[in-house]
Every structure is written in C-alpha cells, then in structure tokens.
JSON list of C-alpha atoms in Angstrom, two decimals:
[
{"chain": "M", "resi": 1251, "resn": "UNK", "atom": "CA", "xyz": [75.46, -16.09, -73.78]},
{"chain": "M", "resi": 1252, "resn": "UNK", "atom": "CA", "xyz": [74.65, -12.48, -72.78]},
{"chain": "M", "resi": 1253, "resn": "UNK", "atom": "CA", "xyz": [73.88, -13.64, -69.46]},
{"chain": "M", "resi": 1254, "resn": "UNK", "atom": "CA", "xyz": [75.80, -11.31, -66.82]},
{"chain": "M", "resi": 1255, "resn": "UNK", "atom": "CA", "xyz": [76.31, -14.23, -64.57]},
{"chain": "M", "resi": 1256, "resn": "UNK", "atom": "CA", "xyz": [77.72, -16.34, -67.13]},
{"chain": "M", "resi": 1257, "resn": "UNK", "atom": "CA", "xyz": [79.65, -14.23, -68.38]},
{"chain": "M", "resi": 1258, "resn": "UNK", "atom": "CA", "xyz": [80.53, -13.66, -64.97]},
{"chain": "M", "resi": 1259, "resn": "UNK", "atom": "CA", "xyz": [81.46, -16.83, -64.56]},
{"chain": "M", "resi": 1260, "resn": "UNK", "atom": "CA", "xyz": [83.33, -16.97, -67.53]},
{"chain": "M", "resi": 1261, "resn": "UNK", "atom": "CA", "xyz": [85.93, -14.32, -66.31]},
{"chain": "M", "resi": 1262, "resn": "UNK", "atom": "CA", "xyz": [85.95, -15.43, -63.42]},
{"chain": "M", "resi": 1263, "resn": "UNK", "atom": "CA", "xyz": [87.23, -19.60, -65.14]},
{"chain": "M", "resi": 1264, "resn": "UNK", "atom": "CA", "xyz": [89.36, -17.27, -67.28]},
{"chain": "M", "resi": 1265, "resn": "UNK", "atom": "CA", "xyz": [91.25, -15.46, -64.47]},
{"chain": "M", "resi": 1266, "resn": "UNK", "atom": "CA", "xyz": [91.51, -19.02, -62.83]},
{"chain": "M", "resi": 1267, "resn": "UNK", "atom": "CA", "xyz": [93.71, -20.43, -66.07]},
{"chain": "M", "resi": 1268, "resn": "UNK", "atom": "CA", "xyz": [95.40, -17.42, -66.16]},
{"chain": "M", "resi": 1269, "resn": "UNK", "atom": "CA", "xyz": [96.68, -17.52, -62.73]},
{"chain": "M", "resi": 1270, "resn": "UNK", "atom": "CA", "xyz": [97.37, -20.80, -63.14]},
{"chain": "M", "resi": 1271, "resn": "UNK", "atom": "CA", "xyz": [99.82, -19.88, -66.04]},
{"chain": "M", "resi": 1272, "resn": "UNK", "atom": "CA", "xyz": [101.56, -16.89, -64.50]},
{"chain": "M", "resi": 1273, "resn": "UNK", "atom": "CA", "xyz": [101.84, -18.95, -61.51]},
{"chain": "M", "resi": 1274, "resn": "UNK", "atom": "CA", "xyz": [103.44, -21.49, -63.48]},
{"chain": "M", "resi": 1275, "resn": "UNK", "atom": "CA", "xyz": [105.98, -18.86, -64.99]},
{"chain": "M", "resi": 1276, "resn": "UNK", "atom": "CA", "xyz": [106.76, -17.71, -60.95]},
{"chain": "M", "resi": 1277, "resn": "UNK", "atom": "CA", "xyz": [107.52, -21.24, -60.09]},
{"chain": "M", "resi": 1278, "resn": "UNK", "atom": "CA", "xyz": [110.36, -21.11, -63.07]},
{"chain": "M", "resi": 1279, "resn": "UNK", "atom": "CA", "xyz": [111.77, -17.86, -61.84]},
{"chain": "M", "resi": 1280, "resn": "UNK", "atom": "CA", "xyz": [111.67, -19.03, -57.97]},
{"chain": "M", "resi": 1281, "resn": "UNK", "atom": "CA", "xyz": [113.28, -22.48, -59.24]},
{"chain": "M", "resi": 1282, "resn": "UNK", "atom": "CA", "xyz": [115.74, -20.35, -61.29]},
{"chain": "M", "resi": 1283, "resn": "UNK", "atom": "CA", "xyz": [116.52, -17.99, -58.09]},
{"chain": "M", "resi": 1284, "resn": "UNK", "atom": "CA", "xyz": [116.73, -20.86, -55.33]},
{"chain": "M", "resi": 1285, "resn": "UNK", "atom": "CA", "xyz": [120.70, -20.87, -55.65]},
{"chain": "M", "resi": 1286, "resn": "UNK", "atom": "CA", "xyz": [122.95, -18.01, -57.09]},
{"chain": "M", "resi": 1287, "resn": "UNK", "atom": "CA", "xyz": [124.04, -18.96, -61.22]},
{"chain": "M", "resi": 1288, "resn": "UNK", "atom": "CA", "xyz": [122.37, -20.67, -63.80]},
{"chain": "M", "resi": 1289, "resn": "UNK", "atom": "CA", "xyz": [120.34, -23.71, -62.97]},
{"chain": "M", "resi": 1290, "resn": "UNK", "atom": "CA", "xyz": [117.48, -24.14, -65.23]},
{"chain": "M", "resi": 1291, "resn": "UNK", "atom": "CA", "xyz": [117.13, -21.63, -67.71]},
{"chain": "M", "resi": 1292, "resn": "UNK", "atom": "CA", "xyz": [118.96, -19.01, -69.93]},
{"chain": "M", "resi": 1293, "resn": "UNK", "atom": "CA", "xyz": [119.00, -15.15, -68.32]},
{"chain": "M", "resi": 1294, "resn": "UNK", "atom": "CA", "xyz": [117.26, -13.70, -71.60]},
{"chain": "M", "resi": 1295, "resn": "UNK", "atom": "CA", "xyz": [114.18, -16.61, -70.78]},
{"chain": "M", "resi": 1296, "resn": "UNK", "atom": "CA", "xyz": [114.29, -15.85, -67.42]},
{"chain": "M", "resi": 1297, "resn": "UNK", "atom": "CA", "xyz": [113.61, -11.62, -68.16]},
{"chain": "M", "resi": 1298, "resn": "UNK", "atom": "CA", "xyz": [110.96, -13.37, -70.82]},
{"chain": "M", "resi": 1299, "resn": "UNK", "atom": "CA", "xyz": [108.71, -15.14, -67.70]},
{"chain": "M", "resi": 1300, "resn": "UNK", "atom": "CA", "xyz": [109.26, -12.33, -65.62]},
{"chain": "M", "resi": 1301, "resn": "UNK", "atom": "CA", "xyz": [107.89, -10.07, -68.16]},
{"chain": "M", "resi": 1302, "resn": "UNK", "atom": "CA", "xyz": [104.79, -12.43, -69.21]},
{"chain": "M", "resi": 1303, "resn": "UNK", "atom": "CA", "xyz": [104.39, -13.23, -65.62]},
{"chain": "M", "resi": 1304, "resn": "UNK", "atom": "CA", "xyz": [103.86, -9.45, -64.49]},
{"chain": "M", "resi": 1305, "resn": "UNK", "atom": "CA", "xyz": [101.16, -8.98, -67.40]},
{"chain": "M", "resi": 1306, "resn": "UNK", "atom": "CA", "xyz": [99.43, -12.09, -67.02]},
{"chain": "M", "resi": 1307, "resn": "UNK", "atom": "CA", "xyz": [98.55, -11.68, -63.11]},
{"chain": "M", "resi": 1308, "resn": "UNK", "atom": "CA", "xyz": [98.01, -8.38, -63.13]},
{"chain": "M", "resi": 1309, "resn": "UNK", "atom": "CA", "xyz": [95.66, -8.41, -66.90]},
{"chain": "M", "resi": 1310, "resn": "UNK", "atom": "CA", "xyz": [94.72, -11.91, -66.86]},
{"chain": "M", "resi": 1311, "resn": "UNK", "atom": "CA", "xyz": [94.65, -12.48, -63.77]},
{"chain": "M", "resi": 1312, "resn": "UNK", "atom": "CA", "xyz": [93.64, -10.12, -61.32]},
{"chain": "M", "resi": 1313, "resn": "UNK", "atom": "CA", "xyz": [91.43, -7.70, -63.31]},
{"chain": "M", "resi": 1314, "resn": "UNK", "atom": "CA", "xyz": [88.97, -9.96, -65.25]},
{"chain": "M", "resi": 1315, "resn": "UNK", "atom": "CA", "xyz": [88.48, -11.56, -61.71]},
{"chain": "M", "resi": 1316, "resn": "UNK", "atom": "CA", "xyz": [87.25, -8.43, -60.25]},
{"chain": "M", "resi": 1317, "resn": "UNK", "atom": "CA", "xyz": [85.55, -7.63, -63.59]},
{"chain": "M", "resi": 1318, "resn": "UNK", "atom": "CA", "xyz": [84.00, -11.12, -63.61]},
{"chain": "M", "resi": 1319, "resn": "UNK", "atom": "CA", "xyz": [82.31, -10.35, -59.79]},
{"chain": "M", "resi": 1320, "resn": "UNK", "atom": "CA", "xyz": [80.97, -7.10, -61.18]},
{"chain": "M", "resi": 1321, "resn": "UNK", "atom": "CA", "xyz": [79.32, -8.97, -63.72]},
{"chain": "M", "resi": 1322, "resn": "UNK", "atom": "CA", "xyz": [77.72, -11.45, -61.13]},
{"chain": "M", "resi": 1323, "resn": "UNK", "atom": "CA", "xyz": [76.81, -8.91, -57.87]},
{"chain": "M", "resi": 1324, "resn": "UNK", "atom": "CA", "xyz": [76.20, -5.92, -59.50]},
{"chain": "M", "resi": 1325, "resn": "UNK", "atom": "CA", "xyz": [72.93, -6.02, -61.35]},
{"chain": "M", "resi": 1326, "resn": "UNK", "atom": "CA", "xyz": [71.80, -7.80, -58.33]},
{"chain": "M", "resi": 1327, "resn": "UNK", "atom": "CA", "xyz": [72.75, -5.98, -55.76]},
{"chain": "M", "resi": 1328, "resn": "UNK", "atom": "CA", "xyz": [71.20, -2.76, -57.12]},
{"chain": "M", "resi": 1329, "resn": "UNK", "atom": "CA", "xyz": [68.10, -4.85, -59.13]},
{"chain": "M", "resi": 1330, "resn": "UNK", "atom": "CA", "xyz": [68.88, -4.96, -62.79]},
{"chain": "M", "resi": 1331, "resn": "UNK", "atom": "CA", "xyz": [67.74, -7.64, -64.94]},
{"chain": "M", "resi": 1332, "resn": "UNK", "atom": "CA", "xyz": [71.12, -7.33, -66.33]},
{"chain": "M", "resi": 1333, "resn": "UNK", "atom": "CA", "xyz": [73.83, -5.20, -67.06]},
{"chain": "M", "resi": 1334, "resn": "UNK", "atom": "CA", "xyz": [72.97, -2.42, -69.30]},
{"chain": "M", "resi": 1335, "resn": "UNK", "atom": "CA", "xyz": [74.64, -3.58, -72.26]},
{"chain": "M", "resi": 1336, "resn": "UNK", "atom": "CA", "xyz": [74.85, -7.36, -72.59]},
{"chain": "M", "resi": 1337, "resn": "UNK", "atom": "CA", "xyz": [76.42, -7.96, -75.83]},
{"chain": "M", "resi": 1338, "resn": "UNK", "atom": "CA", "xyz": [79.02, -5.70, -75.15]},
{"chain": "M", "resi": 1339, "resn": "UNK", "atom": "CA", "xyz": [79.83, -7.62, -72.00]},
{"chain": "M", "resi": 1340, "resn": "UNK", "atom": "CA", "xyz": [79.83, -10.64, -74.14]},
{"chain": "M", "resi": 1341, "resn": "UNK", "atom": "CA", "xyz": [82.31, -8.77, -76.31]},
{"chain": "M", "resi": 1342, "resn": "UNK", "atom": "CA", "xyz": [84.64, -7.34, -73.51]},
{"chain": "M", "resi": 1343, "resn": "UNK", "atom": "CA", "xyz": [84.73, -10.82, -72.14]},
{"chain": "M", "resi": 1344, "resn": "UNK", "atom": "CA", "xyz": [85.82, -13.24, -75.40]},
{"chain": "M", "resi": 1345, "resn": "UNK", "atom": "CA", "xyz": [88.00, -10.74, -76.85]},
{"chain": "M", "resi": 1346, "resn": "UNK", "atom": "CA", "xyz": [90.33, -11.95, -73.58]},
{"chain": "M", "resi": 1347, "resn": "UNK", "atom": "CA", "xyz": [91.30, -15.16, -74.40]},
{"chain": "M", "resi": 1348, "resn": "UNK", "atom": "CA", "xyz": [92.67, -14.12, -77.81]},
{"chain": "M", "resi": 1349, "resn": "UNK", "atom": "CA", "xyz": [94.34, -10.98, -76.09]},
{"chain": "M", "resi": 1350, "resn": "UNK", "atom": "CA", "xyz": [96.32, -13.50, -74.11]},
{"chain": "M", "resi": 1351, "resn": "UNK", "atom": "CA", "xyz": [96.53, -16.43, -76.59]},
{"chain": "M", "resi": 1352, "resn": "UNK", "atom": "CA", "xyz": [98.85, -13.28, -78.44]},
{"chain": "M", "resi": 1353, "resn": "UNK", "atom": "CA", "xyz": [100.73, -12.36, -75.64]},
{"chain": "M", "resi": 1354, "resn": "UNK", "atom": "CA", "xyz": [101.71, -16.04, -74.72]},
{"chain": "M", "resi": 1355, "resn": "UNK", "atom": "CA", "xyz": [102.29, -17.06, -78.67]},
{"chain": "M", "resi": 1356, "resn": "UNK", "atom": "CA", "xyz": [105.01, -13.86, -78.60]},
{"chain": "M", "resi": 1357, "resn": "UNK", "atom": "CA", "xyz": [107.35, -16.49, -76.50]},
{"chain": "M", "resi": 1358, "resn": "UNK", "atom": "CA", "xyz": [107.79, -18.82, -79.14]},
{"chain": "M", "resi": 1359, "resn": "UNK", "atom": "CA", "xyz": [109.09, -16.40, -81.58]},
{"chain": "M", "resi": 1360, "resn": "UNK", "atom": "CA", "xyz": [112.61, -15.39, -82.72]},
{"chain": "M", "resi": 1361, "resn": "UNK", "atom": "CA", "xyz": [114.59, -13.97, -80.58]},
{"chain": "M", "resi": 1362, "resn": "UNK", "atom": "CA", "xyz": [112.04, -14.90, -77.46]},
{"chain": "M", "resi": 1363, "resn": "UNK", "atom": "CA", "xyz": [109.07, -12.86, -76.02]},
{"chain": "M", "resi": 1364, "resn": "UNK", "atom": "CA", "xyz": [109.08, -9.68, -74.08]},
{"chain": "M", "resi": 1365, "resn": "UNK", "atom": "CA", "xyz": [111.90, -9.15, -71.72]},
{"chain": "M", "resi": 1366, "resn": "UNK", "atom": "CA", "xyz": [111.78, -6.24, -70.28]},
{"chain": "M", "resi": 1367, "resn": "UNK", "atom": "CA", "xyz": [109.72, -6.51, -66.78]},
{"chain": "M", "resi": 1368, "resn": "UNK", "atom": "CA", "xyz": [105.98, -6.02, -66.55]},
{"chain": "M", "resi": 1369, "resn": "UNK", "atom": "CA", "xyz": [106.65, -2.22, -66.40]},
{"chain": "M", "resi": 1370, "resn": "UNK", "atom": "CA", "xyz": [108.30, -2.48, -69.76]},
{"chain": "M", "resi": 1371, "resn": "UNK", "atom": "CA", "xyz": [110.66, 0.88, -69.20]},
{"chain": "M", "resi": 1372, "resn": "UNK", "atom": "CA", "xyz": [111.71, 2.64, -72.05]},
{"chain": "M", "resi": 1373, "resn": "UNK", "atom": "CA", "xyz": [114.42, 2.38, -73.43]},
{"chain": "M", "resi": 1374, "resn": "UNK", "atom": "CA", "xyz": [114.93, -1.09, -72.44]},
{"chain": "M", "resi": 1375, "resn": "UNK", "atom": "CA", "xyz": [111.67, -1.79, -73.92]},
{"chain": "M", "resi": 1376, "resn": "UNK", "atom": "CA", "xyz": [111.63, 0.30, -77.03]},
{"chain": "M", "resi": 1377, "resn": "UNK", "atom": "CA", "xyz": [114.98, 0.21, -78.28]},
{"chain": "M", "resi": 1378, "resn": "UNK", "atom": "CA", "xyz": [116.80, -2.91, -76.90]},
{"chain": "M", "resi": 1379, "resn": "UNK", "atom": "CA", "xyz": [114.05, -5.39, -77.39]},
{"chain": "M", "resi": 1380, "resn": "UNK", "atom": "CA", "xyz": [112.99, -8.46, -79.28]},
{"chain": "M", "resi": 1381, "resn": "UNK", "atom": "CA", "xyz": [110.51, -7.98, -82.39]},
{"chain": "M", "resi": 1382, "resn": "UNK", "atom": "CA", "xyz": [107.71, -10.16, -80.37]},
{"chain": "M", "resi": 1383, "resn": "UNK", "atom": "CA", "xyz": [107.23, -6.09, -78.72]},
{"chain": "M", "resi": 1384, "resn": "UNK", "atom": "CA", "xyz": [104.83, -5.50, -81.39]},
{"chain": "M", "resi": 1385, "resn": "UNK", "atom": "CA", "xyz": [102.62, -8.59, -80.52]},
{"chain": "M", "resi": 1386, "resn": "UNK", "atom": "CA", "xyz": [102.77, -7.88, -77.04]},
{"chain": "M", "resi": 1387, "resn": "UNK", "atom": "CA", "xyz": [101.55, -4.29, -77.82]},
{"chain": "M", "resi": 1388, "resn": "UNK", "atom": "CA", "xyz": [98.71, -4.98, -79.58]},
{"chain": "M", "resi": 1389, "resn": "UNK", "atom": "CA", "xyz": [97.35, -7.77, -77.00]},
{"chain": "M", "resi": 1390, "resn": "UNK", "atom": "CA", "xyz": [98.14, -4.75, -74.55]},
{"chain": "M", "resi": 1391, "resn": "UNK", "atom": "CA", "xyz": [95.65, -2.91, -76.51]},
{"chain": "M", "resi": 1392, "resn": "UNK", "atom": "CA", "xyz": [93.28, -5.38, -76.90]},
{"chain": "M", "resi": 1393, "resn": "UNK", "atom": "CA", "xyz": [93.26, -5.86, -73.20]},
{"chain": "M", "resi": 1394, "resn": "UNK", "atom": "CA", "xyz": [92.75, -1.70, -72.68]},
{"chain": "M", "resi": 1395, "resn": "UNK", "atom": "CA", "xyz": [89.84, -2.02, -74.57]},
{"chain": "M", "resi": 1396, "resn": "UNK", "atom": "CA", "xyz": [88.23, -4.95, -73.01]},
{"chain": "M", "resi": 1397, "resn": "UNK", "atom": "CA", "xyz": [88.54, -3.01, -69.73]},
{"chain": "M", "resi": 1398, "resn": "UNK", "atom": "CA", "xyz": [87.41, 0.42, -71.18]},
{"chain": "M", "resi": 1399, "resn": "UNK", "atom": "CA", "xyz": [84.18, -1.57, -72.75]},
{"chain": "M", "resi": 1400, "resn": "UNK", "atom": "CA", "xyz": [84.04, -3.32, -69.21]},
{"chain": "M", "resi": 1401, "resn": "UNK", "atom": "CA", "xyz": [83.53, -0.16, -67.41]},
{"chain": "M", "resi": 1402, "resn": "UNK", "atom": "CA", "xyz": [81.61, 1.97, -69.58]},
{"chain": "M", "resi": 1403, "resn": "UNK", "atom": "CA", "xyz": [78.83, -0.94, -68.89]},
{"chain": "M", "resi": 1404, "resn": "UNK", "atom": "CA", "xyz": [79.38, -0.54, -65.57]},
{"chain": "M", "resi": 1405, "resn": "UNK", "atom": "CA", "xyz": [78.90, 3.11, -65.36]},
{"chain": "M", "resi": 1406, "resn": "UNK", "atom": "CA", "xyz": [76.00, 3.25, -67.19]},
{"chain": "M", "resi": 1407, "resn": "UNK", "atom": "CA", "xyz": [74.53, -0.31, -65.38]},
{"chain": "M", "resi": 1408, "resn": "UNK", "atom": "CA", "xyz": [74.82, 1.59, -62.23]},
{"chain": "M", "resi": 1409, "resn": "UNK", "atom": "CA", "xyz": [73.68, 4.69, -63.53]},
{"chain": "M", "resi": 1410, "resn": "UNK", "atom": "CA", "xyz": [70.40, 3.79, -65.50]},
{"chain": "M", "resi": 1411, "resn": "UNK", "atom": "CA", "xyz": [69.37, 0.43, -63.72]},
{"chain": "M", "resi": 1412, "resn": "UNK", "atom": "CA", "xyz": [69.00, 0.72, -60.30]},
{"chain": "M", "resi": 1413, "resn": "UNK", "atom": "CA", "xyz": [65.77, -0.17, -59.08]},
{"chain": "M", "resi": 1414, "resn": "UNK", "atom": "CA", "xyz": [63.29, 2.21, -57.89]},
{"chain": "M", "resi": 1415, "resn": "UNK", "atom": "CA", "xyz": [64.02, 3.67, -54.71]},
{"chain": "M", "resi": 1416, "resn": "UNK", "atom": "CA", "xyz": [67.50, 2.68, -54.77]},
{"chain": "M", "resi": 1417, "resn": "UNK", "atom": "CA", "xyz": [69.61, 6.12, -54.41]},
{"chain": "M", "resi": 1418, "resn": "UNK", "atom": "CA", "xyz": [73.11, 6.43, -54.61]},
{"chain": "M", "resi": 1419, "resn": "UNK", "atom": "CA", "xyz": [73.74, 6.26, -50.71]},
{"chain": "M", "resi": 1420, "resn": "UNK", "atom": "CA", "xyz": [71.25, 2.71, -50.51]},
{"chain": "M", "resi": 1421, "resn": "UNK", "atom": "CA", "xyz": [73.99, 0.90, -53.05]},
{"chain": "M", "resi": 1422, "resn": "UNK", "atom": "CA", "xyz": [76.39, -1.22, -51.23]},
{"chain": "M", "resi": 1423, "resn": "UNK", "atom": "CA", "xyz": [79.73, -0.24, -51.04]},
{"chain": "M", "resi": 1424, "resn": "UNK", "atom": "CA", "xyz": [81.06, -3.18, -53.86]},
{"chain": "M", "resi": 1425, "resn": "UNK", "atom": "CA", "xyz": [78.92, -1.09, -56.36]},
{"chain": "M", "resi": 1426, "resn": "UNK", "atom": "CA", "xyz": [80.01, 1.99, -55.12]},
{"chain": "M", "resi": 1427, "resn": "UNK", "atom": "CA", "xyz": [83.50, 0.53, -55.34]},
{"chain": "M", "resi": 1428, "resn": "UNK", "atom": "CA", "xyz": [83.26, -0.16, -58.79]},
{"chain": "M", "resi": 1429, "resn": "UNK", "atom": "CA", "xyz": [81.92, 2.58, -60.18]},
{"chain": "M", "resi": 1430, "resn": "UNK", "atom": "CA", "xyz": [84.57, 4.58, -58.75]},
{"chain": "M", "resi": 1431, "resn": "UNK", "atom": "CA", "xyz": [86.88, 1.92, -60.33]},
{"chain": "M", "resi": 1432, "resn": "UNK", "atom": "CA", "xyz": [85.44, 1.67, -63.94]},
{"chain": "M", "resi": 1433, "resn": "UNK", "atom": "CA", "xyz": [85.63, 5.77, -64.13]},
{"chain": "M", "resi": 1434, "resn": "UNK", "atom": "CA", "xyz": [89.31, 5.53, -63.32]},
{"chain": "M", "resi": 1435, "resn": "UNK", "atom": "CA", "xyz": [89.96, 2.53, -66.03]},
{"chain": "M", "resi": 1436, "resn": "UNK", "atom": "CA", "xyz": [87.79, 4.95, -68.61]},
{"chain": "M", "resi": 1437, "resn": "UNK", "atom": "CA", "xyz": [90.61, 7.65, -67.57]},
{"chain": "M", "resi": 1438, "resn": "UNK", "atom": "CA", "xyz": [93.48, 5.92, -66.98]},
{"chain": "M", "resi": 1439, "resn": "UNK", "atom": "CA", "xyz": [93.56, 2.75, -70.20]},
{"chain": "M", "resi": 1440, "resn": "UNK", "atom": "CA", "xyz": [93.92, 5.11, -73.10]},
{"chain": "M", "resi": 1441, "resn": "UNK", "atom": "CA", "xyz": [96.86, 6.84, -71.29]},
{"chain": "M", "resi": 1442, "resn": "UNK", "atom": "CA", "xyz": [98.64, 3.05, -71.18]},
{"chain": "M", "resi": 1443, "resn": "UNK", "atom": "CA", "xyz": [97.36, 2.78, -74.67]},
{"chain": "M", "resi": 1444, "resn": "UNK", "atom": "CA", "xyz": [99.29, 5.88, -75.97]},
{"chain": "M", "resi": 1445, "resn": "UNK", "atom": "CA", "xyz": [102.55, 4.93, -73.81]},
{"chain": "M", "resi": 1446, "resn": "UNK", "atom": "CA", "xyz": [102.40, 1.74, -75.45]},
{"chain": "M", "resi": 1447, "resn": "UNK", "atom": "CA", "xyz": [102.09, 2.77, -78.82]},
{"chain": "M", "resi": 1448, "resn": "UNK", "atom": "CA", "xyz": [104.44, 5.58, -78.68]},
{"chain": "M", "resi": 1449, "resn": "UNK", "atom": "CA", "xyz": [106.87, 2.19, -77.24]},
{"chain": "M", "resi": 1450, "resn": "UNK", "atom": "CA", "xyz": [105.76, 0.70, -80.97]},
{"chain": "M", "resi": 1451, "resn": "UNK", "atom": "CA", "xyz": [106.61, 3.76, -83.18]},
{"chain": "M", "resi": 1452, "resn": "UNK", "atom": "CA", "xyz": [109.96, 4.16, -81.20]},
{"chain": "M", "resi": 1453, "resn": "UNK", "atom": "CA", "xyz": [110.62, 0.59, -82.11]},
{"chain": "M", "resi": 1454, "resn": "UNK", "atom": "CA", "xyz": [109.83, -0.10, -85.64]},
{"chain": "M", "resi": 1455, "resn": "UNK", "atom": "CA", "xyz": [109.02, 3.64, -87.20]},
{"chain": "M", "resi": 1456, "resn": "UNK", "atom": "CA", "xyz": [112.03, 5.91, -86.48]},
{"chain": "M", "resi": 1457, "resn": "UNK", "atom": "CA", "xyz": [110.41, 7.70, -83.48]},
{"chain": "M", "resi": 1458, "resn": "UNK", "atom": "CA", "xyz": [112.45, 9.05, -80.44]},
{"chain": "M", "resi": 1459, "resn": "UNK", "atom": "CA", "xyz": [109.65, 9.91, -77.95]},
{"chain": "M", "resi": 1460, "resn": "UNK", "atom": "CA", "xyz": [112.06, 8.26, -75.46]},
{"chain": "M", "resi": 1461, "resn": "UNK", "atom": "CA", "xyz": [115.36, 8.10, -77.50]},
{"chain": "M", "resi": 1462, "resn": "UNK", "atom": "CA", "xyz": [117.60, 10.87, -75.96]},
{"chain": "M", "resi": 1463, "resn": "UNK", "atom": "CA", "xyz": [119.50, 10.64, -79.51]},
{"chain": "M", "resi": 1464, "resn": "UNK", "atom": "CA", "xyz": [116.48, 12.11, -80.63]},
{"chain": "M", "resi": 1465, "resn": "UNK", "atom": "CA", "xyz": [115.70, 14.80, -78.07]},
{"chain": "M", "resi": 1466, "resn": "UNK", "atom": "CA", "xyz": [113.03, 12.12, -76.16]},
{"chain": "M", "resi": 1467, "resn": "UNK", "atom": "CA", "xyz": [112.66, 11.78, -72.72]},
{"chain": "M", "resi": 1468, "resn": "UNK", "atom": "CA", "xyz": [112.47, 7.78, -71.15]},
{"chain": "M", "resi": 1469, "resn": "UNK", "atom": "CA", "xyz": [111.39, 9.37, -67.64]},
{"chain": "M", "resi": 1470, "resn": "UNK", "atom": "CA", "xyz": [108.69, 10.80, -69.68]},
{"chain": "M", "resi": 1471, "resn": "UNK", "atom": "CA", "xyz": [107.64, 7.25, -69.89]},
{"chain": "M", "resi": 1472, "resn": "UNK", "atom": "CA", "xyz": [107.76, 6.23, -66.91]},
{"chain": "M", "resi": 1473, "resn": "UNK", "atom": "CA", "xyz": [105.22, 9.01, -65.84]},
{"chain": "M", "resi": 1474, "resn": "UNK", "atom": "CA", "xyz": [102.92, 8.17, -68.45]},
{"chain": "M", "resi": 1475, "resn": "UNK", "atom": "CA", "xyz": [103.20, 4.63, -67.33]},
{"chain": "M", "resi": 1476, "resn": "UNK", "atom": "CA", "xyz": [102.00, 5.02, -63.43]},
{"chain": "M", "resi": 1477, "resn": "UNK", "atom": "CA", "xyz": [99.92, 7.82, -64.61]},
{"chain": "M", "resi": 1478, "resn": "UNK", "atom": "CA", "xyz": [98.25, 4.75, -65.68]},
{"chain": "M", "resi": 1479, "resn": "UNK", "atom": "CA", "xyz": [99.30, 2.00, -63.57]},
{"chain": "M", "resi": 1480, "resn": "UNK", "atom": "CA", "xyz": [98.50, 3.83, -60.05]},
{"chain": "M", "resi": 1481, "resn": "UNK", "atom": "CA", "xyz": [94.46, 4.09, -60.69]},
{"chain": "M", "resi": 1482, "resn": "UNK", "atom": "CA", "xyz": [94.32, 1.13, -62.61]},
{"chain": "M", "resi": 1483, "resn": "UNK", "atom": "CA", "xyz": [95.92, -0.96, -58.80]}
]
C-alpha cells in the first residue's frame, strides 16, 4: 500500500515488535544485574543485549513510532490527500524490517554480535570488536536512510500540500514539530553515517581515524557521534 495511514500503521505494529524485543533483551540484563556475579549469562552476551538493546529502542523502537504518527496526522492535519511522495514512504517503511532482521541475525554469529554499548565508542568499537561490526554497520545505514527518505517527505508534505489558506502559523504544533524534526534528521543521519563507516574502514581496511597508533583521534568520535545523536533525541 501507499496509503499514509497504513503505512502509518505499519510503523507504528513495527515499533510495537520492536519494543517488544529490546524489552525482552532489558529483562535479560535486569535478570543478569538482580544480584552481584554471574547468574544467567556470559559478560561478553551480556555487553551483546546491551548493545542490541540501545539500537533497537532507540531505531526500532522509538523513531519509526514517531515516524509512523507523522504518517497518520500529518496530511490530515494540514489537508493533504497524502503525503507528498507515497512510494517513497512505502520504501522508507519496508526497508525497516530487513534493517533490523540484520542487526538481530549479527547475534548468532561467531564470536557474538555487537558489544560495545549503543554508543559504540571507538576504539572499543573499531578495534576490539567482533566481525558481526560490519553487519551492524550496514543495518545502521540502512536505518539512516530510511529516516533521511522519511523526512525529506515530510518536508516537502508540509511544504507543498497544505491546503489553501493554511499558513505556516495555522499548522498545529505536531506538524510544526516535525518539520523542525525531519530538517534535523536530513542534517544530522549522514554525519552518523560517516562516523559509522569511518568505525568500518578502521576495522577491516587498515584505517586509523581513531587509532592513536596511527595519529587518529577516538574523542574525535565521540563528537561526531552526539553531533549526531543530540538532534536526532
């Protein structure tokens, strides 16, 4: 469907699973915590549903739900037939599920998924981490661009369909909210896209943009890193 209220809908299903499965990941780490030494599971797993459980609420979970009401209030609250450019929303949407499907599949390889912490630091993350990095990478990617095709329809939804009459101080302040929102994820994604990458070359193509060995910086990621993650909360 192109519909913006199923698709809506669908997001809004989707974020449901997913916080169903990060939540499922916090009840192992709160089962693991609830008395000092090992209970339940091995440390390394435990930094492995930390990790998956940071990405999953905050990109599975909590985004595509507040993407998913855009899709259903915002052409009507400002009178569209629909948002501006429906396949693409169609797109953004079922692009998701395989995103994630990556991410989660990364567990189940050798030497575990990523276990690093959703911020994924460098060097801890770059250097000292299991192969499954490049999977989680690319569904990182996948997920920037879902967001960055999310917004752009948003911006120009806003921009191009209101109904007549409708100036920009009549829109309600969810539509206002948004479109403030979907410029910062247009500013902001690629930034977590190029932090994320340089994490990839650092790994597995002889690159020291945070190796101090190599005259790179690993604060230098960590400003890259809430130069995204500060407009994108």
């Amino acid at each position: 469907s192109t519909n913006h209220k199923d698709i809506g809908s669908l997001y809004l299903w989707f974020s449901f699973i997913m916080f169903l499965t990060g939540g499922a990941m916090a009840m192992v780490i709160r089962a693991e915590l609830f008395q000092p030494g090992l209970q339940l599971v091995e440390p390394n797993f435990f930094h492995q549903m930390t990790t998956v459980h940071g990405l999953i609420m905050v990109f599975g979970a909590v985004m595509p739900a507040f993407t998913g009401l855009a899709n259903w209030l915002i052409p009507m609250m400002i009178g569209a037939p629909d948002m501006a450019f429906p396949r693409m929303n169609n797109w953004s949407f079922w692009i998701l599920p395989f995103a994630f499907t990556m991410l989660l599949s990364s567990l189940f390889m050798e030497g575990g998924g990523p276990n690093f912490g959703w911020t994924f630091y460098a060097p801890l993350s770059s250097t000292y981490s299991p192969d499954s990095t490049a999977l989680f990478v690319f569904a990182i990617h996948i997920m920037g661009i879902s967001s960055m095709m999310g917004a752009i329809n948003v911006i120009v939804t806003i921009v191009n369909l209101r109904a007549p009459g409708m100036t920009c101080m009549k829109l309600p302040l969810f539509v206002w909210t948004w479109l403030i929102t979907a410029i910062l994820l247009i500013a902001v994604m690629p930034v977590l896209a190029g932090a994320v990458t340089m994490v990839l070359t650092d790994k597995f193509f002889g690159t020291s943009f945070f190796d101090t060995a190599g005259g790179g910086d690993p604060v230098m990621f960590q400003h890259i890193f809430w130069f995204f993650g500060h407009p994108e909360v």
